mmCIF file of C-alpha atoms in Angstrom:
data_model
loop_
_atom_site.group_PDB
_atom_site.id
_atom_site.type_symbol
_atom_site.label_atom_id
_atom_site.label_comp_id
_atom_site.label_asym_id
_atom_site.label_seq_id
_atom_site.Cartn_x
_atom_site.Cartn_y
_atom_site.Cartn_z
ATOM 1 C CA MET A 1 -2.088 59.451 6.423
ATOM 2 C CA GLN A 2 -0.347 59.938 3.283
ATOM 3 C CA ALA A 3 2.085 57.403 1.756
ATOM 4 C CA SER A 4 5.247 59.599 2.764
ATOM 5 C CA ASP A 5 4.041 60.102 6.034
ATOM 6 C CA PRO A 6 6.128 58.480 8.485
ATOM 7 C CA ILE A 7 5.130 55.482 10.756
ATOM 8 C CA PRO A 8 3.465 57.010 13.877
ATOM 9 C CA PRO A 9 5.862 56.123 17.206
ATOM 10 C CA GLN A 10 2.890 54.194 18.840
ATOM 11 C CA LEU A 11 2.674 51.913 15.306
ATOM 12 C CA GLY A 12 6.280 51.273 15.022
ATOM 13 C CA VAL A 13 7.283 48.972 17.781
ATOM 14 C CA PRO A 14 4.405 46.623 17.003
ATOM 15 C CA PHE A 15 5.166 46.600 13.224
ATOM 16 C CA ALA A 16 8.738 45.722 13.859
ATOM 17 C CA THR A 17 8.098 43.184 16.174
ATOM 18 C CA SER A 18 5.809 41.404 13.772
ATOM 19 C CA TYR A 19 7.875 41.810 10.912
ATOM 20 C CA ALA A 20 10.977 40.314 13.212
ATOM 21 C CA ALA A 21 8.469 37.509 14.053
ATOM 22 C CA LEU A 22 7.656 36.691 10.559
ATOM 23 C CA THR A 23 11.252 36.768 9.719
ATOM 24 C CA VAL A 24 12.043 34.225 12.329
ATOM 25 C CA ALA A 25 9.133 31.956 11.326
ATOM 26 C CA ALA A 26 10.247 31.978 7.760
ATOM 27 C CA VAL A 27 13.792 31.189 8.608
ATOM 28 C CA THR A 28 13.056 28.434 10.964
ATOM 29 C CA LEU A 29 10.670 26.986 8.401
ATOM 30 C CA LEU A 30 13.252 27.262 5.599
ATOM 31 C CA ALA A 31 15.842 25.455 7.944
ATOM 32 C CA ALA A 32 13.346 22.830 8.500
ATOM 33 C CA LEU A 33 12.415 22.182 4.924
ATOM 34 C CA LEU A 34 16.276 22.371 4.226
ATOM 35 C CA VAL A 35 17.146 19.172 7.326
ATOM 36 C CA HIS A 36 14.075 17.393 5.977
ATOM 37 C CA GLU A 37 15.348 17.792 2.378
ATOM 38 C CA LEU A 38 18.725 16.598 3.226
ATOM 39 C CA SER A 39 17.468 13.854 5.448
ATOM 40 C CA ALA A 40 15.250 12.537 2.665
ATOM 41 C CA TYR A 41 18.106 12.536 0.392
ATOM 42 C CA SER A 42 20.189 10.560 2.323
ATOM 43 C CA LYS A 43 17.586 7.886 2.486
ATOM 44 C CA ARG A 44 16.688 7.846 -1.276
ATOM 45 C CA ARG A 45 20.520 7.460 -2.056
ATOM 46 C CA SER A 46 20.297 3.747 -1.034
ATOM 47 C CA MET A 47 16.858 3.422 -2.829
ATOM 48 C CA PRO A 48 16.320 2.092 -6.424
ATOM 49 C CA PRO A 49 15.785 4.313 -8.959
ATOM 50 C CA GLY A 50 12.262 6.223 -9.965
ATOM 51 C CA PRO A 51 10.578 8.700 -11.368
ATOM 52 C CA PHE A 52 11.744 12.636 -10.945
ATOM 53 C CA ARG A 53 10.649 13.389 -7.230
ATOM 54 C CA TRP A 54 9.404 17.079 -6.423
ATOM 55 C CA PRO A 55 10.609 18.630 -3.274
ATOM 56 C CA LEU A 56 8.568 18.225 0.021
ATOM 57 C CA ILE A 57 5.911 16.221 -1.892
ATOM 58 C CA GLY A 58 8.028 13.730 -3.798
ATOM 59 C CA ASN A 59 5.681 11.603 -6.422
ATOM 60 C CA ALA A 60 2.454 12.421 -4.555
ATOM 61 C CA LEU A 61 0.988 14.277 -7.776
ATOM 62 C CA GLN A 62 1.955 11.397 -9.959
ATOM 63 C CA MET A 63 0.753 8.528 -8.103
ATOM 64 C CA PRO A 64 -2.164 6.864 -10.166
ATOM 65 C CA GLN A 65 -5.672 6.919 -9.005
ATOM 66 C CA ILE A 66 -7.042 4.029 -10.750
ATOM 67 C CA HIS A 67 -5.453 1.060 -12.062
ATOM 68 C CA PRO A 68 -2.171 1.686 -10.604
ATOM 69 C CA TRP A 69 -0.635 -1.499 -12.152
ATOM 70 C CA LEU A 70 -0.592 -0.118 -15.416
ATOM 71 C CA THR A 71 1.249 2.890 -14.376
ATOM 72 C CA PHE A 72 3.481 0.831 -12.401
ATOM 73 C CA SER A 73 4.177 -1.511 -15.616
ATOM 74 C CA ARG A 74 5.301 1.638 -17.499
ATOM 75 C CA TRP A 75 7.501 2.837 -15.212
ATOM 76 C CA ALA A 76 9.034 -0.351 -14.816
ATOM 77 C CA ARG A 77 9.974 -0.419 -18.481
ATOM 78 C CA VAL A 78 11.966 2.674 -17.980
ATOM 79 C CA TYR A 79 13.145 2.125 -14.270
ATOM 80 C CA GLY A 80 13.557 -1.539 -14.165
ATOM 81 C CA ASP A 81 11.958 -4.573 -12.197
ATOM 82 C CA ILE A 82 12.263 -2.805 -8.498
ATOM 83 C CA PHE A 83 11.732 1.390 -8.217
ATOM 84 C CA TYR A 84 11.166 3.750 -5.817
ATOM 85 C CA LEU A 85 8.535 6.379 -5.151
ATOM 86 C CA ASP A 86 8.344 9.021 -2.261
ATOM 87 C CA ALA A 87 4.776 10.422 -1.762
ATOM 88 C CA LEU A 88 4.882 12.969 0.984
ATOM 89 C CA GLY A 89 7.790 11.107 2.700
ATOM 90 C CA GLN A 90 5.806 7.723 2.574
ATOM 91 C CA HIS A 91 8.343 5.366 1.125
ATOM 92 C CA ILE A 92 7.303 2.921 -1.333
ATOM 93 C CA VAL A 93 9.387 0.097 -3.202
ATOM 94 C CA VAL A 94 7.594 -1.319 -6.112
ATOM 95 C CA ILE A 95 8.396 -4.849 -7.275
ATOM 96 C CA ASN A 96 7.288 -5.214 -10.739
ATOM 97 C CA SER A 97 9.074 -8.838 -11.370
ATOM 98 C CA ALA A 98 7.616 -12.559 -10.202
ATOM 99 C CA THR A 99 11.518 -13.297 -9.746
ATOM 100 C CA VAL A 100 12.268 -10.397 -7.966
ATOM 101 C CA ALA A 101 9.797 -10.652 -5.443
ATOM 102 C CA ARG A 102 10.360 -14.488 -4.919
ATOM 103 C CA GLU A 103 14.054 -13.412 -4.349
ATOM 104 C CA LEU A 104 13.481 -10.914 -1.730
ATOM 105 C CA LEU A 105 10.133 -11.880 -0.484
ATOM 106 C CA ASP A 106 10.704 -15.868 -0.274
ATOM 107 C CA ARG A 107 14.721 -16.437 -0.451
ATOM 108 C CA ARG A 108 15.489 -13.350 1.727
ATOM 109 C CA SER A 109 12.181 -13.437 3.669
ATOM 110 C CA SER A 110 14.517 -13.006 7.002
ATOM 111 C CA ILE A 111 15.361 -9.590 5.692
ATOM 112 C CA TYR A 112 12.467 -8.024 3.943
ATOM 113 C CA SER A 113 9.669 -9.506 6.250
ATOM 114 C CA GLY A 114 8.757 -6.044 7.886
ATOM 115 C CA ARG A 115 5.355 -4.383 6.854
ATOM 116 C CA PRO A 116 4.924 -0.698 7.287
ATOM 117 C CA HIS A 117 2.100 0.666 9.267
ATOM 118 C CA LEU A 118 -0.846 1.956 6.773
ATOM 119 C CA THR A 119 -2.920 4.361 8.750
ATOM 120 C CA MET A 120 -5.859 4.051 6.331
ATOM 121 C CA VAL A 121 -5.834 0.015 6.367
ATOM 122 C CA GLY A 122 -4.759 -0.398 9.995
ATOM 123 C CA ASP A 123 -6.259 2.737 12.299
ATOM 124 C CA LEU A 124 -9.312 3.584 9.829
ATOM 125 C CA ALA A 125 -10.352 0.593 8.274
ATOM 126 C CA GLY A 126 -9.443 -1.977 10.892
ATOM 127 C CA TYR A 127 -7.769 -4.827 8.854
ATOM 128 C CA ASP A 128 -4.638 -4.450 10.514
ATOM 129 C CA ARG A 129 -5.054 -7.966 12.245
ATOM 130 C CA MET A 130 -5.231 -9.649 8.902
ATOM 131 C CA ILE A 131 -2.214 -11.758 8.692
ATOM 132 C CA VAL A 132 -1.208 -10.046 5.202
ATOM 133 C CA MET A 133 -0.862 -6.667 6.957
ATOM 134 C CA GLN A 134 0.589 -7.760 10.236
ATOM 135 C CA PRO A 135 4.015 -6.524 11.215
ATOM 136 C CA TYR A 136 6.557 -9.220 11.523
ATOM 137 C CA GLY A 137 6.870 -10.585 15.360
ATOM 138 C CA ASP A 138 5.774 -13.453 17.365
ATOM 139 C CA GLU A 139 2.064 -13.272 16.316
ATOM 140 C CA LEU A 140 2.770 -13.347 12.880
ATOM 141 C CA ARG A 141 5.330 -16.237 12.962
ATOM 142 C CA GLN A 142 2.820 -18.548 15.254
ATOM 143 C CA GLN A 143 0.471 -17.598 12.541
ATOM 144 C CA ARG A 144 2.631 -18.773 9.672
ATOM 145 C CA ARG A 145 3.505 -22.280 11.951
ATOM 146 C CA LEU A 146 -0.045 -22.895 11.783
ATOM 147 C CA ILE A 147 -0.585 -22.009 8.117
ATOM 148 C CA SER A 148 2.375 -24.065 6.898
ATOM 149 C CA GLN A 149 1.138 -27.320 8.951
ATOM 150 C CA THR A 150 -1.660 -27.072 6.298
ATOM 151 C CA LEU A 151 -0.278 -26.004 2.971
ATOM 152 C CA SER A 152 3.219 -26.847 3.115
ATOM 153 C CA THR A 153 4.607 -28.539 0.146
ATOM 154 C CA SER A 154 4.376 -31.886 1.768
ATOM 155 C CA THR A 155 0.507 -31.613 2.497
ATOM 156 C CA ILE A 156 -0.622 -29.532 -0.443
ATOM 157 C CA GLY A 157 -1.204 -32.800 -2.455
ATOM 158 C CA GLN A 158 -4.489 -33.566 0.024
ATOM 159 C CA TYR A 159 -5.892 -30.887 -1.795
ATOM 160 C CA TYR A 160 -5.664 -31.826 -5.194
ATOM 161 C CA ASP A 161 -9.204 -33.447 -5.849
ATOM 162 C CA ILE A 162 -10.939 -29.803 -3.953
ATOM 163 C CA GLN A 163 -8.748 -27.931 -6.665
ATOM 164 C CA GLU A 164 -9.964 -30.298 -9.545
ATOM 165 C CA ALA A 165 -13.180 -30.226 -8.800
ATOM 166 C CA ALA A 166 -12.940 -26.316 -9.100
ATOM 167 C CA ALA A 167 -11.533 -26.390 -12.214
ATOM 168 C CA ARG A 168 -14.154 -28.502 -13.667
ATOM 169 C CA ARG A 169 -16.889 -26.165 -12.201
ATOM 170 C CA LEU A 170 -14.756 -23.008 -13.734
ATOM 171 C CA VAL A 171 -14.683 -24.551 -17.308
ATOM 172 C CA LEU A 172 -18.279 -25.593 -16.860
ATOM 173 C CA GLY A 173 -19.337 -22.370 -15.842
ATOM 174 C CA VAL A 174 -17.672 -20.150 -18.442
ATOM 175 C CA ILE A 175 -19.159 -22.756 -20.884
ATOM 176 C CA ASP A 176 -22.493 -21.964 -19.670
ATOM 177 C CA ASP A 177 -21.930 -18.130 -19.751
ATOM 178 C CA PRO A 178 -18.834 -16.759 -21.287
ATOM 179 C CA SER A 179 -19.322 -13.323 -20.123
ATOM 180 C CA SER A 180 -19.021 -14.444 -16.412
ATOM 181 C CA LEU A 181 -15.392 -15.453 -16.990
ATOM 182 C CA GLU A 182 -14.062 -12.644 -14.086
ATOM 183 C CA GLY A 183 -16.785 -13.867 -11.262
ATOM 184 C CA GLN A 184 -16.145 -17.344 -12.069
ATOM 185 C CA ILE A 185 -12.756 -17.308 -11.549
ATOM 186 C CA LYS A 186 -13.068 -15.178 -8.301
ATOM 187 C CA MET A 187 -15.613 -17.787 -7.091
ATOM 188 C CA ASN A 188 -13.587 -20.811 -7.562
ATOM 189 C CA ILE A 189 -10.671 -19.639 -6.018
ATOM 190 C CA ALA A 190 -12.830 -18.590 -3.150
ATOM 191 C CA SER A 191 -14.490 -22.026 -2.647
ATOM 192 C CA ILE A 192 -10.976 -23.899 -2.278
ATOM 193 C CA ILE A 193 -9.684 -21.082 0.122
ATOM 194 C CA MET A 194 -13.064 -21.374 2.232
ATOM 195 C CA LEU A 195 -13.416 -25.497 2.152
ATOM 196 C CA VAL A 196 -9.814 -25.531 3.037
ATOM 197 C CA THR A 197 -9.790 -22.955 6.028
ATOM 198 C CA TYR A 198 -13.549 -23.254 7.006
ATOM 199 C CA GLY A 199 -14.908 -26.640 5.432
ATOM 200 C CA TYR A 200 -17.448 -24.195 3.830
ATOM 201 C CA THR A 201 -18.802 -25.150 0.477
ATOM 202 C CA VAL A 202 -19.422 -21.808 -1.645
ATOM 203 C CA LYS A 203 -22.672 -22.569 -3.668
ATOM 204 C CA GLY A 204 -22.205 -20.360 -6.203
ATOM 205 C CA THR A 205 -21.668 -16.652 -7.665
ATOM 206 C CA GLU A 206 -24.726 -15.397 -5.258
ATOM 207 C CA ASP A 207 -23.266 -17.172 -1.893
ATOM 208 C CA VAL A 208 -23.692 -14.451 0.593
ATOM 209 C CA PHE A 209 -20.288 -15.544 2.598
ATOM 210 C CA PHE A 210 -18.338 -15.105 -0.843
ATOM 211 C CA GLY A 211 -19.968 -11.853 -1.532
ATOM 212 C CA ARG A 212 -18.859 -10.652 1.841
ATOM 213 C CA ALA A 213 -15.367 -11.983 1.138
ATOM 214 C CA ILE A 214 -15.118 -10.057 -2.682
ATOM 215 C CA GLU A 215 -16.550 -6.934 -0.494
ATOM 216 C CA ILE A 216 -13.733 -7.428 2.148
ATOM 217 C CA MET A 217 -10.697 -7.730 -0.720
ATOM 218 C CA ASP A 218 -12.135 -4.814 -2.666
ATOM 219 C CA ASN A 219 -12.209 -2.707 0.499
ATOM 220 C CA LEU A 220 -8.634 -4.008 1.556
ATOM 221 C CA THR A 221 -7.336 -3.307 -1.997
ATOM 222 C CA LEU A 222 -8.712 0.319 -2.313
ATOM 223 C CA ALA A 223 -7.952 1.204 1.329
ATOM 224 C CA ALA A 224 -4.107 -0.455 0.603
ATOM 225 C CA ARG A 225 -3.443 1.883 -2.274
ATOM 226 C CA PRO A 226 0.309 3.230 -1.884
ATOM 227 C CA GLY A 227 0.045 7.250 -1.953
ATOM 228 C CA VAL A 228 -3.321 7.874 -2.411
ATOM 229 C CA TRP A 229 -4.715 8.669 0.898
ATOM 230 C CA LEU A 230 -3.422 11.737 2.868
ATOM 231 C CA ALA A 231 -4.059 9.609 6.387
ATOM 232 C CA ASP A 232 -1.094 7.227 4.845
ATOM 233 C CA MET A 233 1.048 10.314 4.214
ATOM 234 C CA ILE A 234 0.406 12.583 7.201
ATOM 235 C CA PRO A 235 -0.974 9.931 9.870
ATOM 236 C CA GLN A 236 -1.732 13.262 12.285
ATOM 237 C CA ARG A 237 -4.433 14.032 9.821
ATOM 238 C CA LYS A 238 -6.508 10.749 10.683
#
């Protein structure tokens, strides 16, 4: 069949049907994208400023893979102490100031106590029962009441001796081995927490429970990175 030959009648109907189906699919997709963008735009209008966002993917390609705090600090110098990111529909508000964090998360905690559901942290990594990841509700309020009984401003003074002992141990450890500063800081902070919480005394940087605690925190930090995991941006992909 030459290029100038007409389409045979037996092929014309399927061809026309396929073309019409593709046209309908394309129009439907464009309409869905338009609705998505209009909805996203209305939400972004009430959000803080932030870096330029591409249609559909937002800031997904700009999200830092390593040392995110350095990128966030650089953006804060441009957009302020609180700015907004959107990674494939995952809304992220970055607070880059201790003053702003205290104002919003402490003094206005009744407004901003909600936590987002992170698929990687909760459904896949299993950290959703940790108090720092729990959504605001009865269980979280109960846990906070228990913590406040032990760590309130009126009771914190009973742990001064524990903190002073850890501070002395930190100084001696760094004097003995200056290169171990980071490990010494982590170990002594963990020793205070474990002694107050569980009555357990950390025996040093090689302590097995200290090692497990550090491993859990490293894994949690990795799993909770905003805009990194496809499972958080598209939960259906989990």
